[in-house]
Every structure is written in structure tokens, then in C-alpha cells.
Amino acid sequence: MSAKDPESGSTHEVSLPPEVKLLQEVTPPFFPEGGSGMTILVDWPPGHPGLPPHRHSGPSFGYVMEGALRFELEGEPERVVEAGGTFWEPGGDVIHYQDGNALSDAPTKFVVTMVCAPGQPMLKLVDEEELKERAHLRAPRPSDV
């Protein structure tokens, strides 16, 4: 079976039955040596804004199970990832601005697997001062145009 990766467009030959579908394949910039992995399930109610701006110590890989996720990383435009879609972030110094429910009338559920650097928290909130200092790195938002 030949599977095309929707994120990068690369094609790899894999020997999997037709019931198994490649959802995402990426090459993250790094994996923290001695890091640990964890998988979480997030179930936002309708209209939930998600977490405040934050960063992760290592890369994260996610899959939207139901609903629609409003997703924004530093330097990338805001986008909506619908049920069945995937997302990832490199971790490290990149700010994750949005991960809220894009729907006002239905819940959004997604699963995320994260690689955490040793001795560091899985998630660290970004304070207002740093957000101001790095504002020039944020992509224009629909409300800015």
C-alpha cells in the first residue's frame, strides 16, 4: 500500500492492511534526549477558548476526534482543524497561541501525544510581557486584516 502524507506530501511504501490509514507523518526538529512521552485526551465544551498562550518542551502530535479545533502556532496563520484532521507542533521556543473549540454549538474532542524534555513541565504558560516582546513573530490574524 502506498500512503501519501497530507502534511508534507511525501509518499512512503508501507505494508499495512487497508483498514490502517496513515494520518500524519512529520520530521520534528528534535526529540529531547532522555525525554518522556504522554498522551492526553482533551474534551472542550462548545465555545471553550482553550488554554492561554503556552509552549511545550518537546514536539506534540494531535488528532481531532470530533468537532473543530482552532489552532495557531507562532509564525503560522490561525487555522481550523476539523474532525479527522491532524496537527503537530515542534515544541521548544515556539508559542502555541490557540487550541480552543472553534464551534459554539458542539463539543470538540482531540488527542495529543507529547514528548517532554527531562526535568521540564509538559506545558509552560507564556506571560504578557513575553507575548508583547514576541508580537512581531505572530502571523496576522483575520481580525487584523
Coordinates of C-alpha atoms in Angstrom, one line a residue:
M1 CA 0.0 0.0 0.0
S2 CA 1.3 3.5 -0.8
A3 CA 0.3 6.2 1.6
K4 CA 0.7 9.9 0.9
D5 CA 1.3 12.1 3.9
P6 CA -1.1 15.1 3.7
E7 CA 1.2 17.3 5.8
S8 CA 4.4 17.0 3.7
G9 CA 3.2 15.4 0.5
S10 CA 5.8 12.7 0.8
T11 CA 5.0 9.2 -0.3
H12 CA 6.3 6.0 1.5
E13 CA 5.7 2.4 0.8
V14 CA 4.2 0.7 3.8
S15 CA 3.0 -2.8 4.4
L16 CA -0.3 -2.2 6.2
P17 CA -3.7 -3.7 5.7
P18 CA -6.3 -1.4 4.1
E19 CA -8.0 -0.9 7.4
V20 CA -4.9 1.0 8.7
K21 CA -4.7 4.6 7.4
L22 CA -1.6 6.9 7.7
L23 CA -2.9 10.1 9.3
Q24 CA 0.3 12.1 9.8
E25 CA 4.0 11.7 9.3
V26 CA 6.3 14.6 10.2
T27 CA 10.0 15.1 10.9
P28 CA 10.2 17.1 14.1
P29 CA 13.2 19.3 14.6
F30 CA 14.3 17.4 17.7
F31 CA 13.4 14.9 20.3
P32 CA 14.7 15.7 23.8
E33 CA 17.3 13.2 24.9
G34 CA 16.0 11.3 27.9
G35 CA 12.6 12.7 27.4
S36 CA 9.3 11.0 28.2
G37 CA 6.1 10.8 26.3
M38 CA 2.5 11.3 27.3
T39 CA -0.8 11.1 25.6
I40 CA -3.8 13.3 26.7
L41 CA -7.4 13.5 25.7
V42 CA -8.9 17.0 25.6
D43 CA -12.7 17.4 25.5
W44 CA -13.6 21.2 25.2
P45 CA -17.3 22.2 25.6
P46 CA -18.9 24.4 23.0
G47 CA -17.1 27.7 22.6
H48 CA -14.3 26.9 25.0
P49 CA -11.3 29.2 24.3
G50 CA -8.7 26.6 25.1
L51 CA -5.5 27.2 27.1
P52 CA -3.8 30.6 27.3
P53 CA -0.7 31.0 25.1
H54 CA 1.9 28.4 26.1
R55 CA 4.8 26.3 24.9
H56 CA 5.8 22.7 25.2
S57 CA 9.3 21.4 26.0
G58 CA 9.2 18.9 23.1
P59 CA 7.2 18.1 20.0
S60 CA 3.4 17.3 20.1
F61 CA 1.3 15.4 17.7
G62 CA -2.5 15.5 17.6
Y63 CA -5.7 14.1 16.1
V64 CA -9.2 15.7 16.2
M65 CA -11.7 13.1 17.0
E66 CA -14.8 15.2 16.8
G67 CA -15.7 18.9 16.4
A68 CA -13.3 21.5 15.2
L69 CA -10.1 22.9 16.8
R70 CA -8.9 26.5 16.4
F71 CA -5.1 26.1 16.1
E72 CA -2.4 28.7 16.0
L73 CA 1.3 28.5 16.4
E74 CA 3.8 31.4 16.4
G75 CA 4.6 32.4 12.8
E76 CA 1.7 30.5 11.3
P77 CA -1.7 31.7 10.4
E78 CA -4.6 30.6 12.6
R79 CA -6.4 27.6 11.1
V80 CA -9.3 25.3 11.9
V81 CA -8.6 21.5 12.1
E82 CA -11.8 19.6 11.7
A83 CA -12.7 16.0 12.9
G84 CA -10.4 13.5 11.3
G85 CA -7.6 16.1 10.8
T86 CA -4.2 16.1 12.4
F87 CA -1.8 18.8 13.7
W88 CA 1.6 19.0 15.2
E89 CA 3.9 21.5 16.8
P90 CA 7.7 21.4 17.1
G91 CA 7.9 22.4 20.8
G92 CA 10.8 24.2 22.3
D93 CA 10.7 28.0 21.9
V94 CA 7.6 28.2 19.7
I95 CA 4.5 29.7 21.3
H96 CA 1.2 27.9 20.9
Y97 CA -1.4 30.7 20.8
Q98 CA -4.7 28.8 20.3
D99 CA -6.1 25.4 20.9
G100 CA -9.8 26.2 21.5
N101 CA -13.1 24.8 20.3
A102 CA -14.0 26.6 17.0
L103 CA -17.6 25.5 17.4
S104 CA -20.1 27.4 19.6
D105 CA -22.8 24.7 19.5
A106 CA -20.9 21.4 19.8
P107 CA -18.0 20.0 21.8
T108 CA -14.6 19.3 20.3
K109 CA -12.5 16.3 21.4
F110 CA -8.9 15.7 20.4
V111 CA -6.0 13.5 21.5
V112 CA -2.4 14.8 21.7
T113 CA 0.8 12.8 22.2
M114 CA 3.7 15.0 23.6
V115 CA 7.4 14.4 24.1
C116 CA 8.6 16.2 27.2
A117 CA 12.2 17.2 27.9
P118 CA 13.5 15.7 31.1
G119 CA 13.0 17.8 34.2
Q120 CA 10.7 20.3 32.4
P121 CA 6.9 20.6 32.6
M122 CA 4.9 19.4 29.7
L123 CA 3.3 22.8 29.4
K124 CA 4.5 26.3 30.4
L125 CA 2.3 29.4 30.1
V126 CA 3.7 32.5 28.4
D127 CA 3.4 35.8 30.3
E128 CA 2.0 39.0 28.9
E129 CA 5.5 40.7 28.8
E130 CA 6.9 37.9 26.6
L131 CA 3.8 38.0 24.4
K132 CA 4.4 41.7 23.8
E133 CA 8.1 41.2 23.1
R134 CA 7.4 38.5 20.5
A135 CA 4.3 40.1 19.0
H136 CA 6.2 40.7 15.7
L137 CA 6.6 36.9 15.3
R138 CA 2.8 36.2 15.3
A139 CA 1.1 35.8 11.9
P140 CA -1.6 38.4 11.1
R141 CA -5.0 37.3 12.4
P142 CA -8.2 37.5 10.5
S143 CA -9.3 40.4 12.8
D144 CA -6.0 42.2 11.9
V145 CA -6.7 42.3 8.2

